[in-house]
Amino acid sequence: MDNMQLSKTEGEELKSQEIAAETAALLHQCALCCKQATDSFSQLIPIITDEGLRLLVRRYGDLCEGCSEGCRRLLKEREKIREKNESEPRSSWLSSQVKLAFRSGTSTVAALLFDGCHAMIRDLYAALHRAPCADGESRRTVYRLIGTAEDFREELKDFL
């Protein structure tokens, strides 16, 4: 009977470790998406000529920064902060296309942001599916960010 209890305890510990690892990975991906979004926004704000679009981008940039801070807080609470890996991809939503935007109008910039929202939503859903055991608070944080990206994408339609 002791062996059965021991294996049950070991199994619970392994499950707890799996939850912690998946939670950390999910929060890390969420924070990375937020950073990519805010990096993209900071690249685009100086070239946006439409004041309405500029205000929209700033508002959603603030929301992404707040989400990023929330992810860092949750990671710190779980003592799973991962050191930034230099091999980690540094590409933003816009990558090389941002150069095209310098000579483009509002609709082109809005289209690039729209595509970025779609990529972020796709990446976050993929991260959720890779982390089915992540804790509820972390999953809710990611779903809130997905909702924010969907709202932003919806508002961008007025500028396309």
Tab-separated table of N, CA and C in Angstrom:
chain	number	residue	atom	x	y	z
A	1	MET	N	0.821	-1.187	0.000
A	1	MET	CA	0.000	0.000	0.000
A	1	MET	C	0.866	1.252	0.000
A	2	ASP	N	2.005	1.219	0.745
A	2	ASP	CA	2.893	2.368	0.777
A	2	ASP	C	3.447	2.685	-0.602
A	3	ASN	N	3.748	1.619	-1.375
A	3	ASN	CA	4.244	1.837	-2.729
A	3	ASN	C	3.203	2.522	-3.595
A	4	MET	N	1.938	2.158	-3.391
A	4	MET	CA	0.874	2.769	-4.161
A	4	MET	C	0.750	4.253	-3.803
A	5	GLN	N	0.829	4.572	-2.515
A	5	GLN	CA	0.747	5.967	-2.095
A	5	GLN	C	1.957	6.745	-2.588
A	6	LEU	N	3.121	6.143	-2.534
A	6	LEU	CA	4.330	6.794	-2.989
A	6	LEU	C	4.217	7.131	-4.471
A	7	SER	N	3.747	6.193	-5.260
A	7	SER	CA	3.630	6.447	-6.690
A	7	SER	C	2.548	7.496	-6.960
A	8	LYS	N	1.501	7.509	-6.150
A	8	LYS	CA	0.462	8.528	-6.315
A	8	LYS	C	1.028	9.905	-5.990
A	9	THR	N	1.820	9.992	-4.930
A	9	THR	CA	2.457	11.249	-4.554
A	9	THR	C	3.431	11.701	-5.631
A	10	GLU	N	4.207	10.761	-6.147
A	10	GLU	CA	5.137	11.093	-7.227
A	10	GLU	C	4.384	11.581	-8.454
A	11	GLY	N	3.289	10.918	-8.764
A	11	GLY	CA	2.466	11.319	-9.904
A	11	GLY	C	1.902	12.718	-9.730
A	12	GLU	N	1.461	13.033	-8.513
A	12	GLU	CA	0.942	14.377	-8.243
A	12	GLU	C	2.041	15.417	-8.379
A	13	GLU	N	3.260	15.053	-7.926
A	13	GLU	CA	4.387	15.982	-8.040
A	13	GLU	C	4.749	16.211	-9.501
A	14	LEU	N	4.751	15.142	-10.296
A	14	LEU	CA	5.028	15.283	-11.721
A	14	LEU	C	3.968	16.141	-12.399
A	15	LYS	N	2.710	15.928	-12.037
A	15	LYS	CA	1.619	16.726	-12.599
A	15	LYS	C	1.788	18.193	-12.213
A	16	SER	N	2.168	18.449	-10.979
A	16	SER	CA	2.402	19.810	-10.512
A	16	SER	C	3.543	20.467	-11.287
A	17	GLN	N	4.598	19.710	-11.554
A	17	GLN	CA	5.722	20.227	-12.330
A	17	GLN	C	5.305	20.518	-13.767
A	18	GLU	N	4.455	19.645	-14.318
A	18	GLU	CA	3.971	19.848	-15.686
A	18	GLU	C	3.121	21.110	-15.765
A	19	ILE	N	2.253	21.307	-14.780
A	19	ILE	CA	1.423	22.508	-14.737
A	19	ILE	C	2.306	23.749	-14.659
A	20	ALA	N	3.306	23.712	-13.787
A	20	ALA	CA	4.208	24.852	-13.622
A	20	ALA	C	4.965	25.145	-14.917
A	21	ALA	N	5.457	24.114	-15.579
A	21	ALA	CA	6.219	24.305	-16.815
A	21	ALA	C	5.335	24.863	-17.931
A	22	GLU	N	4.132	24.302	-18.080
A	22	GLU	CA	3.229	24.776	-19.122
A	22	GLU	C	2.748	26.191	-18.828
A	23	THR	N	2.508	26.485	-17.567
A	23	THR	CA	2.091	27.830	-17.180
A	23	THR	C	3.178	28.840	-17.521
A	24	ALA	N	4.411	28.511	-17.172
A	24	ALA	CA	5.533	29.414	-17.463
A	24	ALA	C	5.696	29.617	-18.967
A	25	ALA	N	5.596	28.542	-19.737
A	25	ALA	CA	5.739	28.645	-21.190
A	25	ALA	C	4.617	29.504	-21.785
A	26	LEU	N	3.405	29.322	-21.301
A	26	LEU	CA	2.266	30.087	-21.802
A	26	LEU	C	2.420	31.572	-21.475
A	27	LEU	N	2.784	31.870	-20.247
A	27	LEU	CA	2.972	33.273	-19.855
A	27	LEU	C	4.133	33.909	-20.605
A	28	HIS	N	5.178	33.133	-20.841
A	28	HIS	CA	6.314	33.648	-21.599
A	28	HIS	C	5.878	33.995	-23.026
A	29	GLN	N	5.092	33.130	-23.661
A	29	GLN	CA	4.612	33.387	-25.024
A	29	GLN	C	3.704	34.615	-25.045
A	30	CYS	N	2.866	34.756	-24.049
A	30	CYS	CA	1.973	35.910	-23.960
A	30	CYS	C	2.795	37.196	-23.835
A	31	ALA	N	3.790	37.197	-22.959
A	31	ALA	CA	4.642	38.373	-22.785
A	31	ALA	C	5.414	38.683	-24.065
A	32	LEU	N	5.868	37.646	-24.770
A	32	LEU	CA	6.585	37.837	-26.024
A	32	LEU	C	5.680	38.480	-27.081
A	33	CYS	N	4.447	38.009	-27.187
A	33	CYS	CA	3.498	38.600	-28.139
A	33	CYS	C	3.243	40.067	-27.807
A	34	CYS	N	3.107	40.370	-26.528
A	34	CYS	CA	2.900	41.764	-26.108
A	34	CYS	C	4.101	42.623	-26.488
A	35	LYS	N	5.304	42.096	-26.276
A	35	LYS	CA	6.512	42.852	-26.608
A	35	LYS	C	6.601	43.086	-28.105
A	36	GLN	N	6.298	42.070	-28.884
A	36	GLN	CA	6.329	42.232	-30.334
A	36	GLN	C	5.321	43.290	-30.783
A	37	ALA	N	4.150	43.275	-30.161
A	37	ALA	CA	3.131	44.264	-30.513
A	37	ALA	C	3.592	45.676	-30.151
A	38	THR	N	4.079	45.862	-28.947
A	38	THR	CA	4.504	47.204	-28.534
A	38	THR	C	5.707	47.674	-29.347
A	39	ASP	N	6.616	46.763	-29.715
A	39	ASP	CA	7.733	47.135	-30.590
A	39	ASP	C	7.216	47.608	-31.951
A	40	SER	N	6.249	46.886	-32.487
A	40	SER	CA	5.669	47.265	-33.773
A	40	SER	C	4.971	48.613	-33.681
A	41	PHE	N	4.213	48.796	-32.609
A	41	PHE	CA	3.510	50.061	-32.433
A	41	PHE	C	4.495	51.225	-32.361
A	42	SER	N	5.573	51.045	-31.615
A	42	SER	CA	6.540	52.149	-31.477
A	42	SER	C	7.221	52.453	-32.806
A	43	GLN	N	7.373	51.466	-33.676
A	43	GLN	CA	7.935	51.702	-35.004
A	43	GLN	C	6.957	52.463	-35.895
A	44	LEU	N	5.675	52.186	-35.723
A	44	LEU	CA	4.677	52.765	-36.620
A	44	LEU	C	4.144	54.128	-36.191
A	45	ILE	N	4.061	54.386	-34.917
A	45	ILE	CA	3.453	55.633	-34.449
A	45	ILE	C	4.055	56.868	-35.118
A	46	PRO	N	5.380	56.954	-35.275
A	46	PRO	CA	5.932	58.161	-35.908
A	46	PRO	C	5.517	58.357	-37.368
A	47	ILE	N	5.137	57.302	-38.057
A	47	ILE	CA	4.794	57.444	-39.473
A	47	ILE	C	3.297	57.469	-39.745
A	48	ILE	N	2.494	57.285	-38.712
A	48	ILE	CA	1.044	57.311	-38.900
A	48	ILE	C	0.604	58.758	-39.042
A	49	THR	N	-0.080	59.054	-40.129
A	49	THR	CA	-0.519	60.429	-40.386
A	49	THR	C	-1.939	60.682	-39.892
A	50	ASP	N	-2.734	59.653	-39.775
A	50	ASP	CA	-4.122	59.805	-39.322
A	50	ASP	C	-4.145	59.828	-37.787
A	51	GLU	N	-4.635	60.922	-37.228
A	51	GLU	CA	-4.636	61.075	-35.771
A	51	GLU	C	-5.511	60.017	-35.090
A	52	GLY	N	-6.624	59.649	-35.693
A	52	GLY	CA	-7.494	58.620	-35.121
A	52	GLY	C	-6.787	57.280	-35.011
A	53	LEU	N	-6.066	56.916	-36.068
A	53	LEU	CA	-5.328	55.656	-36.048
A	53	LEU	C	-4.191	55.727	-35.031
A	54	ARG	N	-3.520	56.874	-34.957
A	54	ARG	CA	-2.428	57.026	-33.991
A	54	ARG	C	-2.946	56.839	-32.562
A	55	LEU	N	-4.090	57.449	-32.245
A	55	LEU	CA	-4.667	57.297	-30.909
A	55	LEU	C	-5.076	55.859	-30.632
A	56	LEU	N	-5.632	55.199	-31.631
A	56	LEU	CA	-6.031	53.792	-31.490
A	56	LEU	C	-4.806	52.912	-31.205
A	57	VAL	N	-3.742	53.122	-31.948
A	57	VAL	CA	-2.524	52.330	-31.763
A	57	VAL	C	-1.940	52.584	-30.376
A	58	ARG	N	-1.934	53.833	-29.938
A	58	ARG	CA	-1.414	54.130	-28.591
A	58	ARG	C	-2.255	53.461	-27.510
A	59	ARG	N	-3.574	53.507	-27.680
A	59	ARG	CA	-4.466	52.897	-26.683
A	59	ARG	C	-4.215	51.393	-26.575
A	60	TYR	N	-4.132	50.724	-27.721
A	60	TYR	CA	-3.887	49.285	-27.687
A	60	TYR	C	-2.452	48.970	-27.282
A	61	GLY	N	-1.528	49.865	-27.558
A	61	GLY	CA	-0.163	49.694	-27.074
A	61	GLY	C	-0.117	49.702	-25.552
A	62	ASP	N	-0.879	50.619	-24.958
A	62	ASP	CA	-0.963	50.666	-23.494
A	62	ASP	C	-1.582	49.388	-22.932
A	63	LEU	N	-2.617	48.878	-23.609
A	63	LEU	CA	-3.248	47.629	-23.165
A	63	LEU	C	-2.267	46.462	-23.247
A	64	CYS	N	-1.500	46.406	-24.324
A	64	CYS	CA	-0.504	45.327	-24.466
A	64	CYS	C	0.589	45.460	-23.418
A	65	GLU	N	0.995	46.678	-23.125
A	65	GLU	CA	2.022	46.873	-22.091
A	65	GLU	C	1.490	46.427	-20.732
A	66	GLY	N	0.231	46.745	-20.440
A	66	GLY	CA	-0.376	46.300	-19.184
A	66	GLY	C	-0.457	44.787	-19.103
A	67	CYS	N	-0.797	44.150	-20.207
A	67	CYS	CA	-0.856	42.680	-20.234
A	67	CYS	C	0.538	42.093	-20.033
A	68	SER	N	1.532	42.699	-20.656
A	68	SER	CA	2.901	42.232	-20.505
A	68	SER	C	3.357	42.318	-19.045
A	69	GLU	N	3.020	43.421	-18.395
A	69	GLU	CA	3.358	43.574	-16.978
A	69	GLU	C	2.654	42.513	-16.135
A	70	GLY	N	1.394	42.216	-16.481
A	70	GLY	CA	0.658	41.174	-15.769
A	70	GLY	C	1.309	39.809	-15.931
A	71	CYS	N	1.779	39.517	-17.142
A	71	CYS	CA	2.459	38.240	-17.384
A	71	CYS	C	3.749	38.160	-16.585
A	72	ARG	N	4.508	39.241	-16.575
A	72	ARG	CA	5.758	39.246	-15.802
A	72	ARG	C	5.474	39.061	-14.308
A	73	ARG	N	4.405	39.689	-13.821
A	73	ARG	CA	4.038	39.543	-12.420
A	73	ARG	C	3.676	38.096	-12.110
A	74	LEU	N	2.868	37.490	-12.957
A	74	LEU	CA	2.483	36.094	-12.746
A	74	LEU	C	3.699	35.170	-12.816
A	75	LEU	N	4.594	35.435	-13.755
A	75	LEU	CA	5.805	34.620	-13.851
A	75	LEU	C	6.644	34.766	-12.592
A	76	LYS	N	6.782	35.979	-12.112
A	76	LYS	CA	7.582	36.212	-10.909
A	76	LYS	C	6.953	35.517	-9.710
A	77	GLU	N	5.623	35.592	-9.596
A	77	GLU	CA	4.926	34.913	-8.505
A	77	GLU	C	5.192	33.415	-8.526
A	78	ARG	N	5.334	32.889	-9.706
A	78	ARG	CA	5.562	31.447	-9.838
A	78	ARG	C	7.052	31.118	-9.888
A	79	GLU	N	7.879	32.123	-9.724
A	79	GLU	CA	9.337	31.964	-9.727
A	79	GLU	C	9.824	31.201	-10.941
A	80	LYS	N	9.259	31.525	-12.084
A	80	LYS	CA	9.634	30.837	-13.315
A	80	LYS	C	10.107	31.815	-14.378
A	81	ILE	N	10.625	32.963	-13.960
A	81	ILE	CA	11.095	33.919	-14.955
A	81	ILE	C	12.264	33.299	-15.707
A	82	ARG	N	12.141	33.305	-17.016
A	82	ARG	CA	13.195	32.752	-17.855
A	82	ARG	C	14.072	33.897	-18.318
A	83	GLU	N	15.371	33.691	-18.235
A	83	GLU	CA	16.299	34.705	-18.724
A	83	GLU	C	16.095	34.834	-20.220
A	84	LYS	N	16.196	36.061	-20.695
A	84	LYS	CA	16.016	36.298	-22.121
A	84	LYS	C	17.094	35.563	-22.902
A	85	ASN	N	16.662	34.758	-23.812
A	85	ASN	CA	17.555	33.965	-24.630
A	85	ASN	C	17.879	34.760	-25.890
A	86	GLU	N	19.143	34.959	-26.174
A	86	GLU	CA	19.540	35.750	-27.338
A	86	GLU	C	19.138	35.077	-28.644
A	87	SER	N	18.916	33.764	-28.627
A	87	SER	CA	18.503	33.083	-29.848
A	87	SER	C	16.997	33.204	-30.080
A	88	GLU	N	16.303	33.803	-29.126
A	88	GLU	CA	14.868	33.982	-29.244
A	88	GLU	C	14.559	34.913	-30.424
A	89	PRO	N	13.560	34.601	-31.204
A	89	PRO	CA	13.262	35.450	-32.358
A	89	PRO	C	12.918	36.868	-31.926
A	90	ARG	N	13.474	37.835	-32.630
A	90	ARG	CA	13.248	39.230	-32.295
A	90	ARG	C	12.354	39.899	-33.328
A	91	SER	N	11.755	39.126	-34.209
A	91	SER	CA	10.922	39.729	-35.234
A	91	SER	C	9.648	40.280	-34.620
A	92	SER	N	9.151	41.319	-35.218
A	92	SER	CA	7.899	41.900	-34.771
A	92	SER	C	6.815	41.507	-35.764
A	93	TRP	N	5.612	41.976	-35.486
A	93	TRP	CA	4.504	41.684	-36.384
A	93	TRP	C	4.840	42.100	-37.810
A	94	LEU	N	5.543	43.187	-37.930
A	94	LEU	CA	5.674	43.812	-39.234
A	94	LEU	C	6.926	43.443	-39.993
A	95	SER	N	7.928	42.971	-39.301
A	95	SER	CA	9.216	42.578	-39.873
A	95	SER	C	9.657	43.553	-40.956
A	96	SER	N	9.981	43.045	-42.125
A	96	SER	CA	10.510	43.911	-43.181
A	96	SER	C	9.443	44.787	-43.825
A	97	GLN	N	8.177	44.469	-43.608
A	97	GLN	CA	7.109	45.242	-44.245
A	97	GLN	C	6.990	46.651	-43.687
A	98	VAL	N	7.578	46.898	-42.510
A	98	VAL	CA	7.476	48.234	-41.929
A	98	VAL	C	8.130	49.268	-42.842
A	99	LYS	N	9.147	48.862	-43.600
A	99	LYS	CA	9.796	49.786	-44.526
A	99	LYS	C	8.818	50.257	-45.599
A	100	LEU	N	7.924	49.374	-46.009
A	100	LEU	CA	6.931	49.753	-47.008
A	100	LEU	C	5.966	50.804	-46.470
A	101	ALA	N	5.716	50.747	-45.193
A	101	ALA	CA	4.751	51.652	-44.584
A	101	ALA	C	5.235	53.090	-44.570
A	102	PHE	N	6.536	53.304	-44.633
A	102	PHE	CA	7.052	54.668	-44.591
A	102	PHE	C	6.537	55.505	-45.751
A	103	ARG	N	6.238	54.882	-46.852
A	103	ARG	CA	5.731	55.605	-48.016
A	103	ARG	C	4.282	55.238	-48.309
A	104	SER	N	3.606	54.688	-47.332
A	104	SER	CA	2.250	54.213	-47.547
A	104	SER	C	1.254	55.049	-46.766
A	105	GLY	N	0.022	54.929	-47.159
A	105	GLY	CA	-1.047	55.655	-46.496
A	105	GLY	C	-1.606	54.908	-45.302
A	106	THR	N	-2.610	55.519	-44.723
A	106	THR	CA	-3.250	54.989	-43.528
A	106	THR	C	-3.788	53.577	-43.747
A	107	SER	N	-4.376	53.328	-44.905
A	107	SER	CA	-4.976	52.007	-45.126
A	107	SER	C	-3.910	50.913	-45.168
A	108	THR	N	-2.736	51.207	-45.692
A	108	THR	CA	-1.665	50.208	-45.728
A	108	THR	C	-1.167	49.915	-44.318
A	109	VAL	N	-0.980	50.955	-43.516
A	109	VAL	CA	-0.542	50.768	-42.133
A	109	VAL	C	-1.596	49.972	-41.364
A	110	ALA	N	-2.867	50.325	-41.557
A	110	ALA	CA	-3.948	49.603	-40.879
A	110	ALA	C	-3.970	48.141	-41.311
A	111	ALA	N	-3.719	47.880	-42.589
A	111	ALA	CA	-3.700	46.501	-43.079
A	111	ALA	C	-2.554	45.708	-42.439
A	112	LEU	N	-1.393	46.339	-42.283
A	112	LEU	CA	-0.267	45.666	-41.632
A	112	LEU	C	-0.599	45.352	-40.181
A	113	LEU	N	-1.214	46.290	-39.494
A	113	LEU	CA	-1.611	46.067	-38.104
A	113	LEU	C	-2.679	44.976	-38.010
A	114	PHE	N	-3.611	44.983	-38.948
A	114	PHE	CA	-4.671	43.970	-39.004
A	114	PHE	C	-4.046	42.582	-39.142
A	115	ASP	N	-3.083	42.452	-40.062
A	115	ASP	CA	-2.396	41.171	-40.247
A	115	ASP	C	-1.629	40.778	-38.988
A	116	GLY	N	-1.044	41.771	-38.323
A	116	GLY	CA	-0.335	41.507	-37.077
A	116	GLY	C	-1.254	40.979	-35.996
A	117	CYS	N	-2.457	41.552	-35.914
A	117	CYS	CA	-3.439	41.062	-34.940
A	117	CYS	C	-3.775	39.602	-35.209
A	118	HIS	N	-3.979	39.295	-36.475
A	118	HIS	CA	-4.312	37.916	-36.845
A	118	HIS	C	-3.173	36.973	-36.449
A	119	ALA	N	-1.926	37.374	-36.707
A	119	ALA	CA	-0.776	36.535	-36.356
A	119	ALA	C	-0.687	36.351	-34.842
A	120	MET	N	-0.946	37.408	-34.092
A	120	MET	CA	-0.888	37.313	-32.632
A	120	MET	C	-1.960	36.359	-32.113
A	121	ILE	N	-3.159	36.491	-32.622
A	121	ILE	CA	-4.261	35.618	-32.210
A	121	ILE	C	-3.919	34.160	-32.512
A	122	ARG	N	-3.411	33.911	-33.708
A	122	ARG	CA	-3.017	32.550	-34.105
A	122	ARG	C	-1.942	32.000	-33.170
A	123	ASP	N	-0.912	32.804	-32.894
A	123	ASP	CA	0.184	32.354	-32.032
A	123	ASP	C	-0.292	32.075	-30.610
A	124	LEU	N	-1.185	32.907	-30.107
A	124	LEU	CA	-1.674	32.710	-28.743
A	124	LEU	C	-2.566	31.473	-28.630
A	125	TYR	N	-3.415	31.238	-29.630
A	125	TYR	CA	-4.219	30.011	-29.600
A	125	TYR	C	-3.322	28.777	-29.681
A	126	ALA	N	-2.274	28.843	-30.507
A	126	ALA	CA	-1.344	27.711	-30.604
A	126	ALA	C	-0.667	27.478	-29.252
A	127	ALA	N	-0.282	28.558	-28.576
A	127	ALA	CA	0.354	28.423	-27.257
A	127	ALA	C	-0.622	27.809	-26.249
A	128	LEU	N	-1.881	28.206	-26.307
A	128	LEU	CA	-2.885	27.622	-25.415
A	128	LEU	C	-3.027	26.119	-25.651
A	129	HIS	N	-3.019	25.714	-26.907
A	129	HIS	CA	-3.171	24.291	-27.225
A	129	HIS	C	-1.940	23.475	-26.832
A	130	ARG	N	-0.765	24.142	-26.803
A	130	ARG	CA	0.456	23.440	-26.373
A	130	ARG	C	0.548	23.349	-24.854
A	131	ALA	N	-0.312	24.091	-24.148
A	131	ALA	CA	-0.230	24.135	-22.684
A	131	ALA	C	-1.587	23.838	-22.048
A	132	PRO	N	-2.133	22.643	-22.293
A	132	PRO	CA	-3.465	22.340	-21.762
A	132	PRO	C	-3.506	22.251	-20.234
A	133	CYS	N	-2.356	22.072	-19.601
A	133	CYS	CA	-2.324	21.945	-18.144
A	133	CYS	C	-1.963	23.251	-17.438
A	134	ALA	N	-1.759	24.328	-18.188
A	134	ALA	CA	-1.410	25.612	-17.565
A	134	ALA	C	-2.534	26.033	-16.630
A	135	ASP	N	-2.177	26.787	-15.595
A	135	ASP	CA	-3.184	27.159	-14.602
A	135	ASP	C	-4.221	28.133	-15.179
A	136	GLY	N	-5.348	28.188	-14.504
A	136	GLY	CA	-6.487	28.963	-14.980
A	136	GLY	C	-6.217	30.451	-15.109
A	137	GLU	N	-5.515	31.032	-14.155
A	137	GLU	CA	-5.247	32.472	-14.209
A	137	GLU	C	-4.406	32.830	-15.434
A	138	SER	N	-3.435	32.003	-15.748
A	138	SER	CA	-2.591	32.246	-16.916
A	138	SER	C	-3.394	32.097	-18.205
A	139	ARG	N	-4.221	31.084	-18.262
A	139	ARG	CA	-5.057	30.887	-19.455
A	139	ARG	C	-6.025	32.056	-19.639
A	140	ARG	N	-6.597	32.544	-18.535
A	140	ARG	CA	-7.495	33.704	-18.624
A	140	ARG	C	-6.748	34.944	-19.120
A	141	THR	N	-5.504	35.116	-18.688
A	141	THR	CA	-4.689	36.238	-19.144
A	141	THR	C	-4.498	36.176	-20.656
A	142	VAL	N	-4.210	34.988	-21.171
A	142	VAL	CA	-4.010	34.825	-22.607
A	142	VAL	C	-5.325	35.069	-23.353
A	143	TYR	N	-6.434	34.562	-22.834
A	143	TYR	CA	-7.720	34.805	-23.489
A	143	TYR	C	-8.076	36.295	-23.494
A	144	ARG	N	-7.707	37.016	-22.423
A	144	ARG	CA	-7.951	38.473	-22.407
A	144	ARG	C	-7.135	39.163	-23.494
A	145	LEU	N	-5.879	38.741	-23.668
A	145	LEU	CA	-5.048	39.335	-24.717
A	145	LEU	C	-5.615	39.009	-26.094
A	146	ILE	N	-6.087	37.802	-26.278
A	146	ILE	CA	-6.720	37.442	-27.555
A	146	ILE	C	-7.932	38.350	-27.799
A	147	GLY	N	-8.737	38.552	-26.784
A	147	GLY	CA	-9.895	39.439	-26.917
A	147	GLY	C	-9.485	40.865	-27.265
A	148	THR	N	-8.408	41.334	-26.649
A	148	THR	CA	-7.900	42.678	-26.947
A	148	THR	C	-7.457	42.765	-28.405
A	149	ALA	N	-6.734	41.750	-28.885
A	149	ALA	CA	-6.283	41.734	-30.277
A	149	ALA	C	-7.472	41.666	-31.238
A	150	GLU	N	-8.502	40.899	-30.874
A	150	GLU	CA	-9.699	40.819	-31.726
A	150	GLU	C	-10.426	42.168	-31.764
A	151	ASP	N	-10.503	42.837	-30.624
A	151	ASP	CA	-11.137	44.164	-30.584
A	151	ASP	C	-10.347	45.164	-31.430
A	152	PHE	N	-9.025	45.135	-31.297
A	152	PHE	CA	-8.173	46.034	-32.071
A	152	PHE	C	-8.359	45.779	-33.562
A	153	ARG	N	-8.344	44.508	-33.937
A	153	ARG	CA	-8.535	44.146	-35.343
A	153	ARG	C	-9.882	44.675	-35.856
A	154	GLU	N	-10.902	44.556	-35.032
A	154	GLU	CA	-12.235	45.048	-35.422
A	154	GLU	C	-12.217	46.560	-35.645
A	155	GLU	N	-11.570	47.285	-34.740
A	155	GLU	CA	-11.517	48.744	-34.865
A	155	GLU	C	-10.656	49.185	-36.050
A	156	LEU	N	-9.692	48.364	-36.414
A	156	LEU	CA	-8.834	48.704	-37.573
A	156	LEU	C	-9.611	48.671	-38.875
A	157	LYS	N	-10.715	47.957	-38.930
A	157	LYS	CA	-11.497	47.858	-40.164
A	157	LYS	C	-11.928	49.223	-40.681
A	158	ASP	N	-12.125	50.172	-39.762
A	158	ASP	CA	-12.524	51.522	-40.169
A	158	ASP	C	-11.421	52.245	-40.934
A	159	PHE	N	-10.191	51.776	-40.822
A	159	PHE	CA	-9.061	52.441	-41.468
A	159	PHE	C	-8.572	51.715	-42.715
A	160	LEU	N	-9.145	50.563	-43.014
A	160	LEU	CA	-8.695	49.795	-44.185
A	160	LEU	C	-9.166	50.428	-45.483
